[in-house]
Short mmCIF file of C-alpha atoms in Angstrom, two decimals:
data_model
loop_
_atom_site.label_atom_id
_atom_site.label_comp_id
_atom_site.label_asym_id
_atom_site.label_seq_id
_atom_site.Cartn_x
_atom_site.Cartn_y
_atom_site.Cartn_z
CA UNK J 1370 91.15 75.07 120.97
CA UNK J 1371 94.76 74.38 119.98
CA UNK J 1372 96.90 76.73 117.94
CA UNK J 1373 96.49 74.60 114.79
CA UNK J 1374 92.70 74.88 114.95
CA UNK J 1375 92.93 78.60 115.59
CA UNK J 1376 95.22 79.07 112.61
CA UNK J 1377 92.78 77.09 110.47
CA UNK J 1378 89.97 79.50 111.38
CA UNK J 1379 91.97 82.46 110.08
CA UNK J 1380 93.21 80.65 106.98
CA UNK J 1381 89.67 79.54 106.21
CA UNK J 1382 88.45 83.13 106.36
CA UNK J 1383 91.21 84.25 104.01
CA UNK J 1384 90.36 81.43 101.61
CA UNK J 1385 86.63 82.23 101.70
CA UNK J 1386 87.55 85.84 100.91
CA UNK J 1387 89.39 84.84 97.75
CA UNK J 1388 92.82 85.08 99.33
CA UNK J 1389 92.39 88.50 100.93
CA UNK J 1390 90.05 89.35 103.82
CA UNK J 1391 88.93 92.84 104.84
CA UNK J 1392 89.91 94.33 108.22
CA UNK J 1393 87.85 97.19 109.64
CA UNK J 1394 88.98 100.83 109.76
CA UNK J 1395 89.70 103.70 112.10
CA UNK J 1396 87.80 103.11 115.32
CA UNK J 1397 88.55 106.32 117.19
CA UNK J 1398 87.90 108.28 114.00
CA UNK J 1399 84.38 106.89 113.75
CA UNK J 1400 83.69 107.40 117.45
CA UNK J 1401 84.60 111.07 117.02
CA UNK J 1402 82.35 111.36 113.97
CA UNK J 1403 79.50 110.31 116.24
CA UNK J 1404 80.39 113.05 118.71
CA UNK J 1405 82.53 111.15 121.21
CA UNK J 1406 85.21 113.19 122.95
CA UNK J 1407 88.26 110.94 123.33
CA UNK J 1408 91.17 113.37 123.66
CA UNK J 1409 92.35 111.37 126.62
CA UNK J 1410 95.20 109.00 127.56
CA UNK J 1411 92.68 106.13 127.25
CA UNK J 1412 91.69 107.33 123.75
CA UNK J 1413 88.97 105.13 122.19
CA UNK J 1414 88.93 102.95 125.33
CA UNK J 1415 87.29 105.89 127.12
CA UNK J 1416 84.03 104.79 125.47
CA UNK J 1417 84.28 101.44 127.24
CA UNK J 1418 83.56 103.47 130.36
CA UNK J 1419 81.27 106.19 129.04
CA UNK J 1420 79.41 104.78 126.03
CA UNK J 1421 79.79 101.06 125.30
CA UNK J 1422 76.69 101.10 123.08
CA UNK J 1423 78.51 103.47 120.72
CA UNK J 1424 81.37 100.99 120.47
CA UNK J 1425 78.93 98.29 119.39
CA UNK J 1426 77.36 100.70 116.89
CA UNK J 1427 80.73 101.41 115.25
CA UNK J 1428 81.49 97.69 115.01
CA UNK J 1429 78.16 97.19 113.24
CA UNK J 1430 78.90 100.03 110.82
CA UNK J 1431 82.16 98.37 109.81
CA UNK J 1432 80.41 95.03 109.36
CA UNK J 1433 77.83 96.68 107.11
CA UNK J 1434 80.73 98.15 105.13
CA UNK J 1435 82.05 94.65 104.45
CA UNK J 1436 84.65 94.01 107.16
CA UNK J 1437 85.64 90.38 107.70
CA UNK J 1438 87.66 91.17 110.86
CA UNK J 1439 86.67 93.43 113.74
CA UNK J 1440 89.50 94.89 115.85
CA UNK J 1441 88.42 95.60 119.42
CA UNK J 1442 88.50 98.95 121.21
CA UNK J 1443 91.29 97.84 123.56
CA UNK J 1444 94.26 99.37 121.72
CA UNK J 1445 94.90 101.93 124.44
CA UNK J 1446 93.01 100.10 127.18
CA UNK J 1447 95.51 99.05 129.82
CA UNK J 1448 95.21 98.04 133.45
CA UNK J 1449 97.62 100.79 134.59
CA UNK J 1450 95.52 103.26 132.63
CA UNK J 1451 92.30 102.15 134.30
CA UNK J 1452 93.94 102.06 137.74
CA UNK J 1453 95.08 105.65 137.22
CA UNK J 1454 91.40 106.54 136.69
CA UNK J 1455 90.48 105.12 140.06
CA UNK J 1456 89.11 101.79 138.91
CA UNK J 1457 89.96 98.64 140.83
CA UNK J 1458 91.96 95.88 139.17
CA UNK J 1459 88.79 93.80 138.85
CA UNK J 1460 86.92 96.70 137.23
CA UNK J 1461 89.77 97.30 134.81
CA UNK J 1462 89.84 93.64 133.83
CA UNK J 1463 86.07 93.72 133.32
CA UNK J 1464 86.41 96.71 130.99
CA UNK J 1465 89.09 94.90 129.01
CA UNK J 1466 86.92 91.82 128.63
CA UNK J 1467 84.05 94.09 127.68
CA UNK J 1468 85.95 95.31 124.63
CA UNK J 1469 85.97 91.75 123.29
CA UNK J 1470 82.40 90.97 124.33
CA UNK J 1471 81.04 94.09 122.59
CA UNK J 1472 82.73 93.11 119.33
CA UNK J 1473 81.47 89.51 119.60
CA UNK J 1474 77.94 90.72 120.31
CA UNK J 1475 78.02 93.04 117.30
CA UNK J 1476 79.42 90.29 115.09
CA UNK J 1477 76.84 87.74 116.18
CA UNK J 1478 73.94 90.17 115.84
CA UNK J 1479 75.04 91.17 112.35
CA UNK J 1480 75.66 87.58 111.26
CA UNK J 1481 72.25 86.39 112.40
CA UNK J 1482 70.57 89.27 110.58
CA UNK J 1483 72.59 88.68 107.43
CA UNK J 1484 71.72 84.98 107.39
CA UNK J 1485 68.05 85.62 108.13
CA UNK J 1486 67.76 88.21 105.35
CA UNK J 1487 69.71 86.10 102.89
CA UNK J 1488 72.44 88.69 102.43
CA UNK J 1489 75.24 87.40 100.25
CA UNK J 1490 78.85 88.46 100.10
CA UNK J 1491 79.40 88.49 103.87
CA UNK J 1492 81.60 86.15 105.88
CA UNK J 1493 81.09 85.47 109.57
CA UNK J 1494 83.60 88.01 110.84
CA UNK J 1495 86.42 87.19 113.23
CA UNK J 1496 87.14 89.30 116.32
CA UNK J 1497 90.74 90.40 116.87
CA UNK J 1498 91.59 91.67 120.36
CA UNK J 1499 93.77 94.76 119.97
CA UNK J 1500 96.94 94.97 122.04
CA UNK J 1501 98.58 98.33 121.55
CA UNK J 1502 102.29 98.83 122.04
CA UNK J 1503 103.86 100.13 125.23
CA UNK J 1504 104.24 103.43 123.39
CA UNK J 1505 100.47 103.62 122.91
CA UNK J 1506 100.03 103.39 126.69
CA UNK J 1507 102.51 106.23 127.17
CA UNK J 1508 100.29 108.34 124.86
CA UNK J 1509 103.24 110.49 123.79
CA UNK J 1510 103.84 109.21 120.26
CA UNK J 1511 106.55 106.77 121.35
CA UNK J 1512 105.20 104.09 119.02
CA UNK J 1513 106.29 106.31 116.13
CA UNK J 1514 109.74 107.02 117.56
CA UNK J 1515 110.65 103.49 118.56
CA UNK J 1516 113.20 104.06 121.28
CA UNK J 1517 111.75 103.60 124.76
CA UNK J 1518 115.07 104.24 126.47
CA UNK J 1519 117.53 101.99 128.33
CA UNK J 1520 115.26 101.56 131.35
CA UNK J 1521 112.66 99.67 129.27
CA UNK J 1522 113.93 96.09 129.13
CA UNK J 1523 112.53 92.93 127.59
CA UNK J 1524 111.26 91.84 131.00
CA UNK J 1525 109.60 95.18 131.66
CA UNK J 1526 107.73 94.96 128.35
CA UNK J 1527 106.63 91.42 129.11
CA UNK J 1528 105.44 92.47 132.57
CA UNK J 1529 103.54 95.38 131.02
CA UNK J 1530 101.71 93.22 128.48
CA UNK J 1531 101.23 90.00 130.46
CA UNK J 1532 98.06 90.53 132.47
CA UNK J 1533 96.28 92.39 129.67
CA UNK J 1534 97.12 89.52 127.32
CA UNK J 1535 95.77 86.98 129.82
CA UNK J 1536 92.53 88.91 130.34
CA UNK J 1537 91.90 89.41 126.62
CA UNK J 1538 92.55 85.74 125.88
CA UNK J 1539 90.08 84.78 128.63
CA UNK J 1540 87.44 86.92 126.92
CA UNK J 1541 87.45 84.59 123.91
CA UNK J 1542 88.47 86.50 120.76
CA UNK J 1543 89.32 84.67 117.54
CA UNK J 1544 92.62 86.51 117.07
CA UNK J 1545 95.09 88.76 118.88
CA UNK J 1546 96.32 91.90 117.14
CA UNK J 1547 99.58 93.40 118.42
CA UNK J 1548 99.55 96.87 116.87
CA UNK J 1549 102.01 99.70 116.09
CA UNK J 1550 104.98 97.77 117.44
CA UNK J 1551 107.98 100.09 117.01
CA UNK J 1552 111.01 97.86 117.55
CA UNK J 1553 112.42 94.35 117.64
CA UNK J 1554 112.55 94.29 121.45
CA UNK J 1555 108.79 94.64 121.85
CA UNK J 1556 108.14 92.10 119.09
CA UNK J 1557 110.38 89.70 121.00
CA UNK J 1558 108.48 90.42 124.21
CA UNK J 1559 105.16 89.66 122.52
CA UNK J 1560 106.45 86.39 121.08
CA UNK J 1561 107.95 85.21 124.36
CA UNK J 1562 104.72 86.03 126.17
CA UNK J 1563 102.66 84.01 123.70
CA UNK J 1564 104.94 81.06 124.34
CA UNK J 1565 105.13 81.44 128.12
CA UNK J 1566 101.35 81.76 128.41
CA UNK J 1567 100.78 78.92 125.91
CA UNK J 1568 98.33 81.09 124.00
CA UNK J 1569 96.32 79.02 121.53
CA UNK J 1570 94.71 81.97 119.75
CA UNK J 1571 96.59 83.00 116.59
CA UNK J 1572 98.13 86.48 116.53
CA UNK J 1573 99.30 89.06 114.12
CA UNK J 1574 102.07 91.55 114.82
CA UNK J 1575 102.01 94.86 112.99
CA UNK J 1576 104.76 97.44 112.98
CA UNK J 1577 104.50 101.13 112.33
CA UNK J 1578 106.97 102.90 110.06
CA UNK J 1579 107.86 106.55 109.62
CA UNK J 1580 110.23 106.27 106.67
CA UNK J 1581 108.78 103.38 104.66
CA UNK J 1582 112.03 101.46 105.03
CA UNK J 1583 112.54 100.50 108.67
CA UNK J 1584 110.77 100.15 111.99
CA UNK J 1585 110.48 103.47 113.88
CA UNK J 1586 113.47 102.41 116.00
CA UNK J 1587 115.58 102.44 112.83
CA UNK J 1588 115.97 98.66 112.95
CA UNK J 1589 115.80 96.74 109.72
CA UNK J 1590 112.52 94.92 109.23
CA UNK J 1591 114.42 91.76 108.37
CA UNK J 1592 115.85 91.65 111.89
CA UNK J 1593 112.34 92.11 113.30
CA UNK J 1594 110.80 89.45 111.09
CA UNK J 1595 113.59 86.97 111.80
CA UNK J 1596 112.38 86.99 115.41
CA UNK J 1597 108.72 86.60 114.43
CA UNK J 1598 109.36 83.82 111.91
CA UNK J 1599 110.45 81.54 114.75
CA UNK J 1600 107.01 81.64 116.38
CA UNK J 1601 104.29 79.16 115.45
CA UNK J 1602 101.78 81.32 117.35
CA UNK J 1603 102.02 84.32 115.01
CA UNK J 1604 99.87 83.82 111.92
CA UNK J 1605 100.47 87.14 110.18
CA UNK J 1606 102.80 90.10 110.17
CA UNK J 1607 102.52 93.51 108.62
CA UNK J 1608 102.09 97.26 108.89
CA UNK J 1609 99.46 99.45 110.50
CA UNK J 1610 99.05 103.20 111.01
CA UNK J 1611 101.73 104.09 108.46
CA UNK J 1612 101.08 106.25 105.39
CA UNK J 1613 99.44 104.27 102.57
CA UNK J 1614 102.18 105.16 100.09
CA UNK J 1615 104.58 103.03 102.15
CA UNK J 1616 102.46 99.90 101.91
CA UNK J 1617 103.16 98.47 98.45
CA UNK J 1618 106.97 98.42 98.68
CA UNK J 1619 106.79 97.06 102.23
CA UNK J 1620 104.53 94.21 101.13
CA UNK J 1621 107.08 93.30 98.45
CA UNK J 1622 109.85 93.34 101.07
CA UNK J 1623 107.89 91.39 103.66
CA UNK J 1624 107.01 88.69 101.11
CA UNK J 1625 110.73 88.10 100.65
CA UNK J 1626 111.33 87.82 104.40
CA UNK J 1627 108.44 85.68 105.68
CA UNK J 1628 106.01 82.93 104.74
CA UNK J 1629 103.41 84.20 107.18
CA UNK J 1630 100.26 85.94 105.99
CA UNK J 1631 100.65 89.67 105.33
CA UNK J 1632 98.30 92.16 107.00
CA UNK J 1633 98.23 95.88 106.15
CA UNK J 1634 95.96 98.61 107.41
CA UNK J 1635 97.48 102.05 106.88
CA UNK J 1636 96.16 105.38 108.06
CA UNK J 1637 94.84 108.04 105.69
CA UNK J 1638 98.26 109.57 105.15
CA UNK J 1639 97.92 112.32 107.74
CA UNK J 1640 100.62 112.52 110.42
CA UNK J 1641 99.86 112.30 114.15
CA UNK J 1642 101.72 114.76 116.35
CA UNK J 1643 101.91 112.87 119.65
CA UNK J 1644 103.12 115.96 121.53
CA UNK J 1645 100.50 118.41 120.31
CA UNK J 1646 97.83 115.65 120.13
CA UNK J 1647 96.65 116.60 116.66
CA UNK J 1648 96.70 115.38 113.08
CA UNK J 1649 98.93 117.22 110.64
CA UNK J 1650 97.62 117.32 107.10
CA UNK J 1651 99.88 115.58 104.64
CA UNK J 1652 99.55 113.43 101.53
CA UNK J 1653 96.13 111.85 102.06
CA UNK J 1654 94.36 109.05 100.24
CA UNK J 1655 90.63 109.32 99.58
CA UNK J 1656 88.31 106.31 99.61
CA UNK J 1657 88.55 105.76 95.87
CA UNK J 1658 92.35 105.73 96.01
CA UNK J 1659 92.24 103.25 98.89
CA UNK J 1660 90.08 100.95 96.80
CA UNK J 1661 92.40 101.18 93.82
CA UNK J 1662 95.50 100.57 95.88
CA UNK J 1663 93.90 97.68 97.77
CA UNK J 1664 93.95 95.76 94.49
CA UNK J 1665 97.67 96.46 94.11
CA UNK J 1666 98.31 95.40 97.71
CA UNK J 1667 96.35 92.19 97.17
CA UNK J 1668 98.24 91.40 93.97
CA UNK J 1669 101.52 92.03 95.79
CA UNK J 1670 100.60 89.38 98.36
CA UNK J 1671 98.59 91.01 101.16
CA UNK J 1672 96.12 88.60 102.77
CA UNK J 1673 94.36 91.03 105.13
CA UNK J 1674 93.69 94.66 104.18
CA UNK J 1675 91.95 97.43 106.10
CA UNK J 1676 92.41 100.94 107.39
CA UNK J 1677 93.71 102.63 110.52
CA UNK J 1678 93.46 106.20 111.82
CA UNK J 1679 91.35 108.68 109.82
CA UNK J 1680 89.79 105.95 107.67
CA UNK J 1681 86.04 105.30 107.96
CA UNK J 1682 83.38 102.73 107.01
CA UNK J 1683 83.21 104.31 103.55
CA UNK J 1684 86.95 103.60 103.16
CA UNK J 1685 86.42 99.97 104.14
CA UNK J 1686 83.41 99.71 101.83
CA UNK J 1687 85.57 100.93 98.93
CA UNK J 1688 88.19 98.29 99.78
CA UNK J 1689 85.59 95.54 100.23
CA UNK J 1690 83.87 96.29 96.93
CA UNK J 1691 87.00 96.02 94.81
CA UNK J 1692 88.34 92.97 96.65
CA UNK J 1693 85.05 91.08 96.53
CA UNK J 1694 84.65 91.89 92.84
CA UNK J 1695 87.84 89.90 92.28
CA UNK J 1696 86.14 86.83 93.77
CA UNK J 1697 83.39 86.82 91.16
#
């Protein structure tokens, strides 16, 4: 395809969306609302094994809500994780590819129906293959602490991500989404991998943040973005699964530090306790507040806006309504 053509696909979607496209919302949250039990190291990826039809259903619900980008169910799907469950390497790779294929099938089914019924206001959605951080694989909240320890080197992170990246690229998504990256080292690993593997699918890299000022590691975001700015293969950079009140000031800061597109999809404002495996109630945003703030985020320079944990299709619908009204 060529990285330039891939970039053009994303930029075209943003342009068709009036400068700001809509990303989907909390995937695991919606699976649980449908009764799925995913309190497991594989998290939402457990449904790739147990209930793939439910994954497709959730993708369709987010498309109906107005999402322009579907993020796959592979955030916590890793080959070591599948091997630990007794699957062979080939079976694990098939499950990874399945996460992309399910999203593509949902997208294509929805798009054909929308065109046939003459529905207006929808774009043909792009599929972003989710690549969770090393901390997500550990399933201990490390992606919100940022320090993996001295034994986790750049090469170890590249080795961890490499085969999953290759398999997901082979499955044919439109984008790659590196999510909840907690430090500069892992961002560097992702960038070097994209270059070494000559990946021609555009990527975004999103950091988490626990203080609204820095990466979870305590590193300044400028240092992290300086690394990313050198890569022609990264189309967008931003924040995911951080409290929504952090988003506006971080957009302002990121706009000063990069010319890449800005992507933000915060959680509801609740705090995840990675040790106790539960959400702690905190300052939460309701759907109406998300919609109102999405306008502020767009005006500040965000080009892709969605939701992460504890957000739902109704959250994304609220965002889509206000953003699409601005196109009229």
